[in-house]
Coordinates of C-alpha atoms and ligand atoms in Angstrom, one line a residue:
X1 CA 0.0 0.0 0.0
X2 CA 1.3 3.5 -0.9
X3 CA 0.9 5.7 2.3
X4 CA -0.1 9.3 1.2
X5 CA 1.6 12.2 3.0
X6 CA -1.2 14.9 3.7
X7 CA -0.5 18.4 4.6
X8 CA -2.2 20.5 7.2
X9 CA -4.6 22.4 4.9
X10 CA -8.3 22.4 4.2
X11 CA -8.0 20.3 1.0
X12 CA -5.9 17.5 2.7
X13 CA -8.1 17.6 5.8
X14 CA -11.1 16.9 3.5
X15 CA -9.2 14.2 1.9
X16 CA -8.4 12.6 5.3
X17 CA -12.1 12.8 6.1
X18 CA -13.0 11.0 2.8
X19 CA -10.4 8.2 3.5
X20 CA -11.8 7.7 7.0
X21 CA -15.5 7.7 6.1
X22 CA -14.6 5.3 3.3
X23 CA -13.2 2.8 6.0
X24 CA -9.5 3.6 5.7
X25 CA -6.7 4.4 8.2
X26 CA -5.2 7.9 8.6
X27 CA -2.6 9.0 11.2
X28 CA -3.5 12.3 12.6
X29 CA -1.8 14.8 14.9
X30 CA -3.3 15.4 18.4
X31 CA -1.9 17.6 21.2
X32 CA -0.6 14.4 23.0
X33 CA 0.8 12.1 20.3
X34 CA -0.1 11.1 16.7
X35 CA -3.2 8.8 16.6
X36 CA -3.9 6.1 14.1
X37 CA -7.5 6.8 13.3
X38 CA -10.4 4.9 11.8
X39 CA -14.2 5.3 11.9
X40 CA -15.1 4.3 15.4
X41 CA -18.6 3.0 14.3
X42 CA -17.2 0.7 11.6
X43 CA -15.9 -2.6 13.2
X44 CA -14.1 -3.6 9.9
X45 CA -12.2 -0.3 9.7
X46 CA -11.3 -0.5 13.4
X47 CA -10.0 -4.1 12.8
X48 CA -7.4 -2.8 10.4
X49 CA -5.9 -0.6 13.2
X50 CA -5.0 -3.8 15.2
X51 CA -3.5 -5.3 12.1
X52 CA -1.4 -2.2 11.2
X53 CA 0.0 -1.9 14.7
X54 CA 0.4 -5.5 15.6
X55 CA -1.8 -4.7 18.7
X56 CA -3.3 -7.4 20.9
X57 CA -7.0 -7.8 20.1
X58 CA -8.0 -7.5 23.8
X59 CA -6.6 -3.9 24.2
X60 CA -9.4 -1.4 23.6
X61 CA -9.2 1.9 21.8
X62 CA -10.1 5.5 22.6
X63 CA -13.0 7.1 20.8
X64 CA -12.2 10.7 19.7
X65 CA -14.9 13.3 19.3
X66 CA -15.0 16.9 18.2
X67 CA -17.9 18.2 20.2
X68 CA -19.3 17.0 23.7
X69 CA -22.7 16.5 22.0
X70 CA -21.1 13.7 19.8
X71 CA -21.4 11.4 22.8
X72 CA -25.1 11.4 22.6
X73 CA -25.5 12.0 18.8
X74 CA -23.5 8.8 18.1
X75 CA -24.8 6.7 21.1
X76 CA -21.2 6.2 22.4
X77 CA -22.1 5.7 26.1
X78 CA -25.2 4.3 27.9
X79 CA -25.1 6.9 30.6
X80 CA -23.1 10.1 31.2
X81 CA -22.1 10.1 34.9
X82 CA -22.4 13.5 36.7
X83 CA -18.6 13.7 37.2
X84 CA -18.1 13.4 33.5
X85 CA -19.9 16.7 32.9
X86 CA -17.6 18.3 35.5
X87 CA -14.5 16.9 34.1
X88 CA -15.5 17.8 30.6
X89 CA -16.2 21.3 31.6
X90 CA -12.9 21.7 33.2
X91 CA -10.6 19.8 30.9
X92 CA -12.3 19.4 27.4
X93 CA -11.2 19.9 24.8
X94 CA -7.8 18.6 26.1
X95 CA -5.5 15.7 27.1
X96 CA -8.0 13.8 29.2
X97 CA -9.7 10.5 28.4
X98 CA -12.8 9.5 30.3
X99 CA -14.0 5.9 30.6
X100 CA -17.8 5.5 30.8
X101 CA -20.4 2.7 30.4
X102 CA -20.4 1.7 26.7
X103 CA -23.3 2.8 24.4
X104 CA -25.1 0.7 21.8
X105 CA -23.3 2.1 18.7
X106 CA -19.7 1.1 19.9
X107 CA -18.5 -2.0 18.0
X108 CA -16.8 -4.9 19.9
X109 CA -13.6 -4.2 18.1
X110 CA -13.3 -0.8 19.8
X111 CA -14.2 -1.9 23.4
X112 CA -12.3 -5.3 23.0
X113 CA -15.3 -7.0 24.8
X114 CA -15.4 -4.7 27.7
X115 CA -18.7 -3.0 28.9
X116 CA -17.0 0.4 29.0
X117 CA -15.7 2.8 26.4
X118 CA -12.9 5.5 26.6
X119 CA -13.8 8.9 25.2
X120 CA -11.5 11.8 24.4
X121 CA -12.2 15.3 22.9
X122 CA -8.7 16.4 21.7
X123 CA -7.9 20.2 21.7
X124 CA -5.7 19.9 18.5
X125 CA -7.5 22.0 15.8
X126 CA -6.5 19.7 13.0
X127 CA -7.7 16.6 14.9
X128 CA -11.1 18.3 15.4
X129 CA -11.3 19.3 11.8
X130 CA -10.5 15.7 10.6
X131 CA -13.2 14.3 12.9
X132 CA -15.7 16.8 11.6
X133 CA -14.6 16.0 7.9
X134 CA -15.0 12.3 8.5
X135 CA -18.6 13.0 10.0
X136 CA -18.0 10.2 12.6
X137 CA -16.1 9.7 15.9
X138 CA -12.6 8.3 15.4
X139 CA -11.1 5.3 17.2
X140 CA -7.4 6.0 17.5
X141 CA -4.6 4.5 19.5
X142 CA -1.1 6.0 19.3
X143 CA 0.2 5.6 15.7
X144 CA 3.3 3.5 16.6
X145 CA 4.0 -0.3 16.2
X146 CA 2.8 -1.9 19.4
X147 CA 5.7 -1.7 21.9
X148 CA 7.7 1.1 20.4
X149 CA 7.5 4.7 21.7
X150 CA 4.5 6.8 20.7
X151 CA 5.1 9.0 17.8
X152 CA 5.2 12.8 18.4
X153 CA 6.0 13.8 14.8
X154 CA 4.8 12.7 11.3
X155 CA 8.4 11.4 10.6
X156 CA 8.1 9.1 13.6
X157 CA 4.7 7.7 12.2
X158 CA 6.2 7.2 8.7
X159 CA 9.1 5.3 10.2
X160 CA 6.7 2.8 11.9
X161 CA 3.7 2.8 9.5
X162 CA 4.8 3.5 5.9
X163 CA 3.1 1.1 3.6
X164 CA 0.7 -0.1 6.2
X165 CA -1.9 2.7 6.3
X166 CA -3.6 4.9 3.8
X167 CA -2.2 8.3 4.9
X168 CA -0.4 10.4 7.4
X169 CA -1.5 14.0 8.0
X170 CA 1.5 16.1 9.0
X171 CA 0.5 18.6 11.7
X172 CA 3.9 19.2 13.2
X173 CA 5.3 18.3 16.6
X174 CA 2.8 17.3 19.3
X175 CA 2.8 19.8 22.2
X176 CA 2.2 17.6 25.2
X177 CA 4.4 14.7 23.9
X178 CA 2.8 11.9 26.1
X179 CA -0.6 10.2 25.8
X180 CA -3.6 11.5 27.6
X181 CA -4.5 11.1 31.2
X182 CA -7.0 8.2 31.5
X183 CA -9.6 8.2 34.3
X184 CA -12.4 5.7 34.7
X185 CA -15.9 6.7 36.1
X186 CA -17.1 3.2 35.7
X187 CA -15.8 2.2 39.2
X188 CA -17.6 3.3 42.4
X189 CA -14.8 5.7 43.0
X190 CA -13.1 7.5 40.0
X191 CA -9.7 5.9 39.4
X192 CA -6.7 7.1 37.4
X193 CA -5.6 4.4 35.0
X194 CA -2.9 6.3 33.2
X195 CA -1.1 9.6 34.2
X196 CA -0.6 12.3 31.6
X197 CA -0.5 16.1 31.1
X198 CA -3.6 16.6 33.3
X199 CA -2.5 15.8 36.8
X200 CA -4.3 14.0 39.8
X201 CA -4.2 17.3 41.8
X202 CA -5.9 19.2 38.9
X203 CA -8.6 16.4 38.6
X204 CA -9.2 16.2 42.4
X205 CA -9.9 20.0 42.5
X206 CA -12.8 19.3 40.2
X207 CA -14.3 16.0 41.3
X208 CA -12.8 15.4 44.8
X209 CA -10.5 12.5 45.8
X210 CA -9.7 9.8 43.2
X211 CA -7.9 6.5 43.4
X212 CA -4.6 5.9 41.5
X213 CA -4.5 2.4 40.1
X214 CA -1.6 0.4 41.6
X215 CA -0.2 -0.3 38.2
X216 CA 0.4 3.3 37.4
X217 CA 3.6 3.3 39.5
X218 CA 4.2 -0.4 40.2
X219 CA 4.7 -3.6 38.2
X220 CA 1.5 -5.8 37.9
X221 CA 2.0 -8.9 40.1
X222 CA 2.0 -12.3 38.3
X223 CA -1.7 -13.2 37.6
X224 CA -3.0 -9.8 38.7
X225 CA -5.8 -8.6 36.5
X226 CA -5.0 -5.2 34.8
X227 CA -7.8 -2.4 35.2
X228 CA -6.7 -1.2 31.8
X229 CA -5.6 -3.9 29.3
X230 CA -2.8 -1.6 28.0
X231 CA -1.1 -1.9 31.5
X232 CA -0.2 -5.5 31.0
X233 CA 1.7 -5.2 27.8
X234 CA 5.4 -4.2 27.5
X235 CA 5.5 -0.6 26.5
X236 CA 7.8 2.2 25.1
X237 CA 10.6 -0.3 24.8
X238 CA 13.7 0.9 23.1
X239 CA 16.3 -1.5 21.7
X240 CA 18.9 -0.6 24.5
X241 CA 18.3 -1.6 28.1
X242 CA 17.1 1.4 30.0
X243 CA 17.8 1.6 33.8
X244 CA 16.4 4.3 36.1
X245 CA 18.8 5.8 38.6
X246 CA 17.2 7.4 41.7
X247 CA 19.8 9.6 43.2
X248 CA 21.1 13.2 43.8
X249 CA 22.8 15.2 40.9
X250 CA 26.4 14.5 41.9
X251 CA 25.7 10.8 42.7
X252 CA 24.1 10.4 39.2
X253 CA 27.0 12.0 37.5
X254 CA 29.7 9.9 39.4
X255 CA 27.7 6.7 38.7
X256 CA 27.3 7.2 35.0
X257 CA 31.0 8.3 34.7
X258 CA 32.0 5.2 36.5
X259 CA 30.3 3.2 33.7
X260 CA 32.2 5.2 30.9
X261 CA 32.4 2.9 28.0
X262 CA 31.4 3.2 24.3
X263 CA 28.0 1.5 24.6
X264 CA 26.6 3.4 27.5
X265 CA 24.4 6.6 27.3
X266 CA 22.8 9.0 29.8
X267 CA 19.2 10.2 29.6
X268 CA 19.7 13.1 31.8
X269 CA 18.6 16.7 32.9
X270 CA 19.9 19.9 31.4
X271 CA 23.5 20.8 32.6
X272 CA 24.2 17.1 33.6
X273 CA 25.8 16.7 30.2
X274 CA 28.5 19.2 31.1
X275 CA 30.0 16.7 33.6
X276 CA 29.2 13.3 32.0
X277 CA 31.8 11.6 29.8
X278 CA 29.3 9.4 27.9
X279 CA 26.8 10.3 25.1
X280 CA 24.0 12.3 26.7
X281 CA 20.3 12.6 25.6
X282 CA 19.0 15.6 27.5
X283 CA 15.3 15.4 28.6
X284 CA 14.9 18.9 30.0
X285 CA 15.5 21.0 33.0
X286 CA 15.4 19.1 36.3
X287 CA 11.9 19.5 37.8
X288 CA 10.4 20.9 34.5
X289 CA 8.2 17.8 33.9
X290 CA 6.2 19.4 31.0
X291 CA 9.4 19.9 29.1
X292 CA 10.6 16.3 29.9
X293 CA 7.2 14.9 28.9
X294 CA 7.4 16.7 25.6
X295 CA 10.8 15.3 24.8
X296 CA 10.7 11.8 26.3
X297 CA 9.5 9.7 23.3
X298 CA 11.6 11.8 20.9
X299 CA 14.7 11.0 22.9
X300 CA 13.9 7.2 23.2
X301 CA 13.5 7.1 19.4
X302 CA 16.9 9.0 18.9
X303 CA 18.5 6.4 21.3
X304 CA 17.0 3.6 19.1
X305 CA 18.7 5.1 16.1
X306 CA 22.2 4.6 17.6
X307 CA 22.8 0.8 17.5
X308 CA 26.1 1.3 19.5
X309 CA 24.2 2.1 22.7
X310 CA 23.5 -1.0 24.7
X311 CA 22.6 0.6 28.2
X312 CA 20.9 3.8 29.0
X313 CA 21.1 5.2 32.6
X314 CA 18.1 7.5 33.0
X315 CA 17.4 10.0 35.7
X316 CA 14.4 9.0 37.8
X317 CA 11.7 11.7 38.0
X318 CA 9.7 12.5 41.2
X319 CA 6.2 11.2 40.9
X320 CA 4.3 14.4 41.7
X321 CA 2.4 16.5 39.1
X322 CA 3.3 15.7 35.5
X323 CA 6.3 13.9 36.9
X324 CA 4.0 11.0 37.5
X325 CA 3.4 10.6 33.8
X326 CA 7.1 10.9 32.9
X327 CA 7.9 8.3 35.6
X328 CA 5.1 6.0 34.4
X329 CA 6.4 5.9 30.9
X330 CA 10.1 5.7 31.8
X331 CA 9.7 3.0 34.4
X332 CA 7.9 0.9 31.7
X333 CA 10.7 1.5 29.2
X334 CA 13.1 0.3 31.9
X335 CA 11.0 -2.8 32.5
X336 CA 10.7 -1.5 36.1
X337 CA 14.5 -1.7 36.7
X338 CA 15.4 1.0 39.1
X339 CA 18.8 1.5 40.9
X340 CA 18.3 3.4 44.1
X341 CA 21.7 4.9 44.9
X342 CA 20.5 6.4 48.2
X343 CA 19.8 2.9 49.5
X344 CA 23.0 1.3 48.3
Ligands
TXA1 O1 -3.4 10.7 24.0 C1 -3.9 9.6 23.7 O2 -4.7 9.1 24.4 C2 -3.6 9.0 22.4 C3 -4.0 9.9 21.3 C4 -3.9 9.3 19.9 O3 -5.4 10.4 21.5 N1 -4.1 7.6 22.3 C5 -3.6 6.6 23.0 O4 -4.2 5.5 22.7 O5 -2.8 6.7 23.8 P1 -3.6 4.0 23.1 O6 -4.6 3.0 22.5 O7 -2.3 4.0 22.7 O8 -3.9 4.0 24.7 C6 -5.1 3.8 25.2 C7 -5.1 3.2 26.6 C8 -4.6 1.7 26.5 O9 -3.8 1.4 27.6 C9 -6.0 1.0 26.7 O10 -5.8 -0.3 27.4 C10 -6.8 2.0 27.7 O11 -6.3 3.3 27.2 N2 -8.3 1.9 27.5 C11 -9.0 2.1 26.3 N3 -10.3 1.8 26.5 C12 -10.4 1.4 27.8 C13 -11.5 0.9 28.6 N4 -12.7 0.8 28.2 N5 -11.2 0.4 29.9 C14 -9.8 0.5 30.3 N6 -8.9 0.9 29.6 C15 -9.1 1.4 28.4
MG2 MG1 -0.3 3.4 22.7

């Protein structure tokens, strides 16, 4: 299949809409990461997403809308919980996904057999325009091959998906850089399933206390059931081995320098690189989690491009605010391997 490269203009947005309403696949920009979109109401179109990504069939997809009213208009949920209205008012459009009881129009392929459905209203104007042009809600996981870092540029999408999908719409670099925050309202108490650009603290200001699923920060135990199927799969896995290093600045620098060899790299904070003798990939300023979130997947992909690197020692972020999302992605990339120098 020849994958069309579409531009961010009216004509090409129309073209993307036509491909999608005709049952095809188009990768589209959102404010979080690029999504691989199909008509969410067409089970056959959605099935193609799983094939192109190599995604396990039991991992459900997020349905993207361009207007709150789309939820009712397309019978996407069976009931809109009171707290969903509050969350939508505070955070939509934006990088928050809300899980609700599934509606009659949602095909099995989208919900992967669950009784719930995940809904997101992206703030990216091009994403909204494509949804409107397609005249249907769009099911869209991140547009990467399952298991590789989510794409934050059209070039990342092409490197994973060229020849496998109908088109990629190039809308430039994604601003957030990590996937949306996912919260379920289908449990008695709202529960965070995936941290993202919208933080626990921001959500609690709007709907009161929420739970944070254990698997957000910890490894699922053997045989434990995942609240969100995506939690149980290996994620964001670069070719090199990633190891998180929890320590102070000087300890980290000394530790990495003690490993000084050609096949080691550091995924570090700004200024660390001045004192480190191995190849450095700079995530951003220490404590500036938004900047780190924006760059994380890009840096993991850059590391993948250097076959000489066998081990990456990454700084371990705090788990507060957006740091929770950066930690969540990094610790998965590291297969939960963390060296705690304070404890050694
Ligand atoms: O920012 C984002 O959310 C991006 C952009 C494209 O919108 N999309 C994205 O989709 O990250 P994906 O498929 O890569 O991640 C969706 C996550 C998966 O871990 C999936 O298991 C979970 O959401 N999920 C989807 N529907 C669910 C449901 N009904 N119940 C529990 N988890 C669900
Ligand atoms: Mg994904």
